[in-house]
mmCIF file of N, CA, C and O in Angstrom:
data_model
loop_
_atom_site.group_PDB
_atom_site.id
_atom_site.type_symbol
_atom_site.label_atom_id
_atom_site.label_comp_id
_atom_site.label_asym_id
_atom_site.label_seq_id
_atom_site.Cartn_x
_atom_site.Cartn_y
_atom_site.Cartn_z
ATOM 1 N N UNK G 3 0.844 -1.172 0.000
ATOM 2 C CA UNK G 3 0.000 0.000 0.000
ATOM 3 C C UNK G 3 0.891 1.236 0.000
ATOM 4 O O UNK G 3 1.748 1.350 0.876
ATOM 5 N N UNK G 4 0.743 2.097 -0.867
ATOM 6 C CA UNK G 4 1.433 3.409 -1.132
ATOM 7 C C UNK G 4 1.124 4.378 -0.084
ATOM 8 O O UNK G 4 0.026 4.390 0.472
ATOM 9 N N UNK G 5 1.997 5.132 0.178
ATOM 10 C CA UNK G 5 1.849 5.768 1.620
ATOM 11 C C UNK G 5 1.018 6.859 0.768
ATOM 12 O O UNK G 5 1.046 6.897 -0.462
ATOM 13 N N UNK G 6 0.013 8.051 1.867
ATOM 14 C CA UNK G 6 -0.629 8.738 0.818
ATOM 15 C C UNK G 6 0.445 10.514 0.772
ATOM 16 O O UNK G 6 1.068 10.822 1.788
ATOM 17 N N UNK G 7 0.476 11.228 -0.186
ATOM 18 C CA UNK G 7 0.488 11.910 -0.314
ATOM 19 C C UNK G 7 0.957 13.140 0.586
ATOM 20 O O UNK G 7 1.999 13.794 0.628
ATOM 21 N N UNK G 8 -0.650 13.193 1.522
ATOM 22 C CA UNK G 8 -0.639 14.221 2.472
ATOM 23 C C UNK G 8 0.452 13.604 3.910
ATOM 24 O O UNK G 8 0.845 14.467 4.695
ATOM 25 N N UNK G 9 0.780 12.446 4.102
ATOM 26 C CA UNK G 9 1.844 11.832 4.823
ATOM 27 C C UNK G 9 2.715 11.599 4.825
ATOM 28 O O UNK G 9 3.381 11.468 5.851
ATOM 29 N N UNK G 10 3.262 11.382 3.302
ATOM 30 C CA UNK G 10 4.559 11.470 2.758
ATOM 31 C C UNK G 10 5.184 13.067 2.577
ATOM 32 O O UNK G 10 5.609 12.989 1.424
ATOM 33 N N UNK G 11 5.332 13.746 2.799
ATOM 34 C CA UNK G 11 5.479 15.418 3.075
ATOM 35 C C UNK G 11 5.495 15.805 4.378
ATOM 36 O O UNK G 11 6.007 16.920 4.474
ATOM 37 N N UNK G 12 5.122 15.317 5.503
ATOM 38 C CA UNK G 12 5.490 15.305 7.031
ATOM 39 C C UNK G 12 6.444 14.065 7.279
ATOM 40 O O UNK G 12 7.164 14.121 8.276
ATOM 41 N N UNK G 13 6.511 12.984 6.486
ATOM 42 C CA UNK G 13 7.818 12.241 7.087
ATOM 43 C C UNK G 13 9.438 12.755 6.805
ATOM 44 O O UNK G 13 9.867 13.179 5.732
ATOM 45 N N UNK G 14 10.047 12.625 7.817
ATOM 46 C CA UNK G 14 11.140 12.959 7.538
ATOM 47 C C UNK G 14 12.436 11.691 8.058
ATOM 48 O O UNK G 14 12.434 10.777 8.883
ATOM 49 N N UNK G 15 13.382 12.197 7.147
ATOM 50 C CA UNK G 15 14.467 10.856 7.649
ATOM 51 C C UNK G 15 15.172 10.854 9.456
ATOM 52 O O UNK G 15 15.355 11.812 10.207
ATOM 53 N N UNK G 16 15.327 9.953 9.589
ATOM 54 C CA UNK G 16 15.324 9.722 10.815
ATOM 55 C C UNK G 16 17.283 10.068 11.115
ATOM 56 O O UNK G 16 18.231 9.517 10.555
ATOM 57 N N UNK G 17 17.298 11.196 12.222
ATOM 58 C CA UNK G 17 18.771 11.264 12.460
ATOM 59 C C UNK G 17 19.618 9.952 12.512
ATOM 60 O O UNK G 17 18.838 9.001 12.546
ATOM 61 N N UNK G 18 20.943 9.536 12.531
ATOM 62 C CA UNK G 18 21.487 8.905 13.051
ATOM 63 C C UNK G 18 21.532 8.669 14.433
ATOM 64 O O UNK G 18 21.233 7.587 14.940
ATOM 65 N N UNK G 19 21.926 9.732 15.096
ATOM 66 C CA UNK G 19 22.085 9.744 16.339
ATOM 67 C C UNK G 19 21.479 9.125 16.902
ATOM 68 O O UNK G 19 22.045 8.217 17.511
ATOM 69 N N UNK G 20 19.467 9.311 17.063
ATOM 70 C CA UNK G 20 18.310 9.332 17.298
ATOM 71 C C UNK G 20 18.301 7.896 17.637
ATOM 72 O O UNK G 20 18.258 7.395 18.761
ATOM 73 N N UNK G 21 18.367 7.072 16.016
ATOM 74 C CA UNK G 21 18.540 5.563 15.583
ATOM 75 C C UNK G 21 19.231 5.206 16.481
ATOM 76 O O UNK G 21 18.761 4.611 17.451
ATOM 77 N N UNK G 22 20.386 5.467 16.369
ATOM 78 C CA UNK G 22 21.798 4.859 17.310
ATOM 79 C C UNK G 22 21.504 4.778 18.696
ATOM 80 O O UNK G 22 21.720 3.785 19.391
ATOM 81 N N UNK G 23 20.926 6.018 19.144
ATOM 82 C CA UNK G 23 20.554 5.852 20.828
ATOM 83 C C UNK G 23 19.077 4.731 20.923
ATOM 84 O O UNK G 23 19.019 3.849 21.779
ATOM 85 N N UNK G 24 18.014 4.955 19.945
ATOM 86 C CA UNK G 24 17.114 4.198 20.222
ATOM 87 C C UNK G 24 17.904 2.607 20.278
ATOM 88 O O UNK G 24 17.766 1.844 21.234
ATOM 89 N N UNK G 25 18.608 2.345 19.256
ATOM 90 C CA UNK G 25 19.036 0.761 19.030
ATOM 91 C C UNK G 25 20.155 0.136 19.881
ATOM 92 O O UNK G 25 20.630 -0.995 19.781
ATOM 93 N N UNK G 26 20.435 1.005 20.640
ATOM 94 C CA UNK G 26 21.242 0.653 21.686
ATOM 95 C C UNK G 26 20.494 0.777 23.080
ATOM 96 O O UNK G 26 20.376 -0.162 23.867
ATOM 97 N N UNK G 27 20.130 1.730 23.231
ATOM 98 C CA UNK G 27 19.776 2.180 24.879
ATOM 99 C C UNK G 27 17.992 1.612 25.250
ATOM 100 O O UNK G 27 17.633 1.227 26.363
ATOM 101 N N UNK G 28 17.007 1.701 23.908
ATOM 102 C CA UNK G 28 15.895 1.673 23.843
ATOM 103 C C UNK G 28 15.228 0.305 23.845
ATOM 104 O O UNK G 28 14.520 -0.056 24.785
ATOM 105 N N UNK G 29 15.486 -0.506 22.691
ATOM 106 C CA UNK G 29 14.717 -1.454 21.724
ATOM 107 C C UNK G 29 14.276 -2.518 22.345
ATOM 108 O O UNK G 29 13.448 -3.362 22.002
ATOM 109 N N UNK G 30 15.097 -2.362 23.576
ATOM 110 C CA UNK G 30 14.794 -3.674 24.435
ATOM 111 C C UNK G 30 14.106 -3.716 25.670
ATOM 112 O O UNK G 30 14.979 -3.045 26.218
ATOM 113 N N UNK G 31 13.434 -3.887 26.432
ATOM 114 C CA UNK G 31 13.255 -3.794 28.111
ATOM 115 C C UNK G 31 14.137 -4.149 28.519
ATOM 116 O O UNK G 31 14.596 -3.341 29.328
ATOM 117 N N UNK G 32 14.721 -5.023 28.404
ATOM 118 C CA UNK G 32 16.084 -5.161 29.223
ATOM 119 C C UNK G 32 17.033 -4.050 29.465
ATOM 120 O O UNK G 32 17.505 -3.675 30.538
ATOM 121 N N UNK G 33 17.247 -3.541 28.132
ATOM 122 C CA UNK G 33 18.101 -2.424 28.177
ATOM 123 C C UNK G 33 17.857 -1.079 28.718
ATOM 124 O O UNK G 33 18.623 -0.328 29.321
ATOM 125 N N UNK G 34 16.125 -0.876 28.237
ATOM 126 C CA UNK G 34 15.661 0.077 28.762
ATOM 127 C C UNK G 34 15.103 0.138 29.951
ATOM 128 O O UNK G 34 14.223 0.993 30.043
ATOM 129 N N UNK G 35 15.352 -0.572 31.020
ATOM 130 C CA UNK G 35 15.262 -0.548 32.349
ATOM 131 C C UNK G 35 16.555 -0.366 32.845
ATOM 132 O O UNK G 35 16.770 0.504 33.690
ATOM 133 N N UNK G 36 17.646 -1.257 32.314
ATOM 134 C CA UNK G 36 18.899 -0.655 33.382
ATOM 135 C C UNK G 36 18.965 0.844 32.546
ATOM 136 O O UNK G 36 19.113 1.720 33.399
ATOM 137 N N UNK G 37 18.921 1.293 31.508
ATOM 138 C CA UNK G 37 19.203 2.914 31.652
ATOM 139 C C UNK G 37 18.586 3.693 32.625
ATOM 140 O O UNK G 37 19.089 4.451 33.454
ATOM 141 N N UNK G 38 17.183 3.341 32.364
ATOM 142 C CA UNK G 38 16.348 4.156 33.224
ATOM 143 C C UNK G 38 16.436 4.009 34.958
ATOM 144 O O UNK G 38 15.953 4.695 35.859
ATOM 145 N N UNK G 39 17.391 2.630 34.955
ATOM 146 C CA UNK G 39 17.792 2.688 36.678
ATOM 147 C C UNK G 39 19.096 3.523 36.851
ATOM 148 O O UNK G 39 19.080 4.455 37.655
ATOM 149 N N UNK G 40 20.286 3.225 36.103
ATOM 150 C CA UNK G 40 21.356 3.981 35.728
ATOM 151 C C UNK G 40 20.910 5.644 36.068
ATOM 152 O O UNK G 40 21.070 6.403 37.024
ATOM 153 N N UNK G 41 20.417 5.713 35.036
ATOM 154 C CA UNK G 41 20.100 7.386 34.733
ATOM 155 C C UNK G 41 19.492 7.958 36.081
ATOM 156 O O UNK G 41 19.790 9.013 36.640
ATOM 157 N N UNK G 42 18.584 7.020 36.458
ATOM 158 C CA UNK G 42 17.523 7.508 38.107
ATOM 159 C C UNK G 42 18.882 8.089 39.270
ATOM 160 O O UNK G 42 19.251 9.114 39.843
ATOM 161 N N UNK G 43 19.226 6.757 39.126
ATOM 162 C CA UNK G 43 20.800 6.935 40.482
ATOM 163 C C UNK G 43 21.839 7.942 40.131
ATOM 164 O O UNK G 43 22.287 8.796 40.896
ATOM 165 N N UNK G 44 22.259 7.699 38.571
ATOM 166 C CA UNK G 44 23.127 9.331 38.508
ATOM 167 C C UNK G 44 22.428 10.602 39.049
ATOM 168 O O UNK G 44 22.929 11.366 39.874
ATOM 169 N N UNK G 45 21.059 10.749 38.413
ATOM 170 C CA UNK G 45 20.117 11.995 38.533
ATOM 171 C C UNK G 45 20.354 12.223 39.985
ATOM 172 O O UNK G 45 20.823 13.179 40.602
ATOM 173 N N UNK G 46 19.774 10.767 40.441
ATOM 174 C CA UNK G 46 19.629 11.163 42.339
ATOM 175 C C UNK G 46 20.965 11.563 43.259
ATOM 176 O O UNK G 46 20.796 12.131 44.338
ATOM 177 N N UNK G 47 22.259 11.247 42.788
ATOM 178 C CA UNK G 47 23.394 11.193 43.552
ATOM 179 C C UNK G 47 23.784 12.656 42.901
ATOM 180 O O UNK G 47 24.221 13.425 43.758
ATOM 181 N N UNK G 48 23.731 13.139 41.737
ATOM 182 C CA UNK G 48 23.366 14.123 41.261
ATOM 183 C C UNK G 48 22.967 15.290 42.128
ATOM 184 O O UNK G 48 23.595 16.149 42.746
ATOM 185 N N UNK G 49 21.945 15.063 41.982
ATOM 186 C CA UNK G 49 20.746 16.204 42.700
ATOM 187 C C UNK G 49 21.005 16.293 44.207
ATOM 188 O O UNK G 49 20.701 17.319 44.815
ATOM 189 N N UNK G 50 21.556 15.246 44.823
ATOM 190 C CA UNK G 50 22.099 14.724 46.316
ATOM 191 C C UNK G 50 22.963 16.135 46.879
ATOM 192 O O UNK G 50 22.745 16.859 47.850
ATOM 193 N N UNK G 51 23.935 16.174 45.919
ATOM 194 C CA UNK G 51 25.173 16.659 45.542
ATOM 195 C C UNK G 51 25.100 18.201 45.230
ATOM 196 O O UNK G 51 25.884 19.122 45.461
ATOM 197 N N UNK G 52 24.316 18.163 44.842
ATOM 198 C CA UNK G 52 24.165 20.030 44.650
ATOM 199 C C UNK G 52 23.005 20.269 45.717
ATOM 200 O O UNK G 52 23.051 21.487 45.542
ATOM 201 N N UNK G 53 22.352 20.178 46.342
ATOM 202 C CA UNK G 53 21.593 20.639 47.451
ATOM 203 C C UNK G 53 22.029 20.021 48.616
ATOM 204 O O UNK G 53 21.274 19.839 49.572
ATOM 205 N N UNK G 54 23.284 19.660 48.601
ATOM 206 C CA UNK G 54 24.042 19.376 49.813
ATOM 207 C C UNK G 54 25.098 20.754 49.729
ATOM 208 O O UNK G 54 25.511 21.395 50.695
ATOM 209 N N UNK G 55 25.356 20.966 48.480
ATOM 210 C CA UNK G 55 26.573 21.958 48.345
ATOM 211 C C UNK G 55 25.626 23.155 49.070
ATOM 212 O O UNK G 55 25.739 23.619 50.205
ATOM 213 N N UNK G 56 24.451 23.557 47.794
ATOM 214 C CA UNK G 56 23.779 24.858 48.373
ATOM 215 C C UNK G 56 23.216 25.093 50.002
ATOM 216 O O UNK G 56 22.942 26.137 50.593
ATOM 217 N N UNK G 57 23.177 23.867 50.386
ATOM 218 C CA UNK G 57 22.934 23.914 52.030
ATOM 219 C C UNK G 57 23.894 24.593 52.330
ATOM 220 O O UNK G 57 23.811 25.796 52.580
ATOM 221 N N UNK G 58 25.286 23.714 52.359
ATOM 222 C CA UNK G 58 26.247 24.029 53.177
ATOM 223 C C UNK G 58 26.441 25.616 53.099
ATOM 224 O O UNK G 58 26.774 26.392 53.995
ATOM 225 N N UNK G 59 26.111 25.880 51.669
ATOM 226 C CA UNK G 59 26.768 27.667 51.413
ATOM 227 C C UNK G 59 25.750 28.232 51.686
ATOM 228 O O UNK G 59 26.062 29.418 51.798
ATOM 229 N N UNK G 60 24.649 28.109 51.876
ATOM 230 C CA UNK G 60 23.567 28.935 52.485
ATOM 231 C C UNK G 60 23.593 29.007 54.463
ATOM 232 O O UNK G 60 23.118 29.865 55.207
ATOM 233 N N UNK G 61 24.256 27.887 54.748
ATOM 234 C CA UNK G 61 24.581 27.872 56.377
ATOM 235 C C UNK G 61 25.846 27.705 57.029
ATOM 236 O O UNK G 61 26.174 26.989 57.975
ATOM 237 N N UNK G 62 26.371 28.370 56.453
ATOM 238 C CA UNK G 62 27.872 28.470 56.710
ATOM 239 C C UNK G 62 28.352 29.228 57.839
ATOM 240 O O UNK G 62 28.175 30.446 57.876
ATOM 241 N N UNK G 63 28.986 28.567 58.824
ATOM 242 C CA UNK G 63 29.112 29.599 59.968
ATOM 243 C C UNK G 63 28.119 29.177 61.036
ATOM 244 O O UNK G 63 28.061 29.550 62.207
ATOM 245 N N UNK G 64 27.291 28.253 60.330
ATOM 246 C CA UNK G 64 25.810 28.040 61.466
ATOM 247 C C UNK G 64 25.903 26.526 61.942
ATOM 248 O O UNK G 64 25.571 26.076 63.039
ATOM 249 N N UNK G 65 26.598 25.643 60.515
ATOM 250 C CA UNK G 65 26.781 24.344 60.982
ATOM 251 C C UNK G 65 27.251 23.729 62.000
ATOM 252 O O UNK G 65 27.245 24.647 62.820
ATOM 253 N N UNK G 66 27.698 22.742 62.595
ATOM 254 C CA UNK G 66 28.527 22.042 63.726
ATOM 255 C C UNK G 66 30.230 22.155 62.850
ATOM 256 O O UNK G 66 31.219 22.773 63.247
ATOM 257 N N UNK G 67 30.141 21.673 62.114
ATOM 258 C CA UNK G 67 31.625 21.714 61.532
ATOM 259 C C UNK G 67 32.045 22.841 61.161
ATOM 260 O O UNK G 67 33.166 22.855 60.654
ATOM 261 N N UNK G 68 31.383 23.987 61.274
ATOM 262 C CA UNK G 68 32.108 25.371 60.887
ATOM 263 C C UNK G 68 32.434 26.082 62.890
ATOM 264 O O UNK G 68 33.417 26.757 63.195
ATOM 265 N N UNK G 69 31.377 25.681 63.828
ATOM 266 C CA UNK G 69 31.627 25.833 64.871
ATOM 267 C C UNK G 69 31.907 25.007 66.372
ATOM 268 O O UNK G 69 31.600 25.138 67.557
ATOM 269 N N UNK G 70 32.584 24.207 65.627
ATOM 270 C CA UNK G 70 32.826 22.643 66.563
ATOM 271 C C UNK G 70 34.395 22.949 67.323
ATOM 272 O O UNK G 70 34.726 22.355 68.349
ATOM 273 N N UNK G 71 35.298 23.993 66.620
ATOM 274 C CA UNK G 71 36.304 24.575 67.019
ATOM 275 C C UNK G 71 35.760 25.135 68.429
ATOM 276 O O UNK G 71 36.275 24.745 69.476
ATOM 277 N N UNK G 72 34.984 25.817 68.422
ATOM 278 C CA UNK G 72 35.158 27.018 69.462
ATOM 279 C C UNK G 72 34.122 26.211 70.865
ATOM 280 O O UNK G 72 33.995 26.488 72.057
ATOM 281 N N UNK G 73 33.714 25.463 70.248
ATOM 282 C CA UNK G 73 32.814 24.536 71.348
ATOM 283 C C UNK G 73 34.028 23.405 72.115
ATOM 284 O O UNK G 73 34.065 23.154 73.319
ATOM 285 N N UNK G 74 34.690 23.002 71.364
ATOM 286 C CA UNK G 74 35.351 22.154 71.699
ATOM 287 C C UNK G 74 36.554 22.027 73.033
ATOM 288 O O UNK G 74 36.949 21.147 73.797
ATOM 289 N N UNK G 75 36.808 23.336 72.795
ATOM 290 C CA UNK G 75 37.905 23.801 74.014
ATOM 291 C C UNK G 75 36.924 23.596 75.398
ATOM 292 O O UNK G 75 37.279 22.818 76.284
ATOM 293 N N UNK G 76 35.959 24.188 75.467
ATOM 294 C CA UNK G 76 35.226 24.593 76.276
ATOM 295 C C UNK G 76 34.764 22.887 77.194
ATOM 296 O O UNK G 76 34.292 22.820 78.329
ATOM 297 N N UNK G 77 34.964 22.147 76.622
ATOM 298 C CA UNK G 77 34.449 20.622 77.319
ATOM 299 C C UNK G 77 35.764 20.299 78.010
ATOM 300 O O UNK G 77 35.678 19.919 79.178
ATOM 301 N N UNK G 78 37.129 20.409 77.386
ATOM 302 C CA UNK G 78 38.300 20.233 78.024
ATOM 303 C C UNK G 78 38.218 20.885 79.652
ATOM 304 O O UNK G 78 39.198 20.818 80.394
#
């Protein structure tokens, strides 16, 4: 069956790249579950990692480890 007309004029060729990531990372459940576990745990250790940083620099001076010096003498 001949594709029609009005559909053949919206298809377009498919990147390489696109292909390449679908046929590797995609095509399979197998595959496409460990990415999507992969990718979850980078994201999360990720995201861990920068709102641990912005804590620290938003409370700096307020933490135990920025004032554990000056407490510390004081138990001696």
């Amino acid at each position: 069956m001949p594709i029609p007309t009005w559909i053949a004029g919206r298809l377009q060729p498919e990147p390489a790249a696109s292909r390449m990531l679908y046929n590797t990372l995609f095509k399979h459940s197998s595959t496409y579950m460990a990415t999507m576990m992969v990718t979850a745990t980078v994201a999360g250790l990720g995201y861990d990692a920068i709102m641990n940083k912005l804590w620290n620099m938003n409370n700096k001076g307020k933490l135990w480890k920025d004032v554990k010096d000056k407490y510390a003498d004081l138990a001696d």
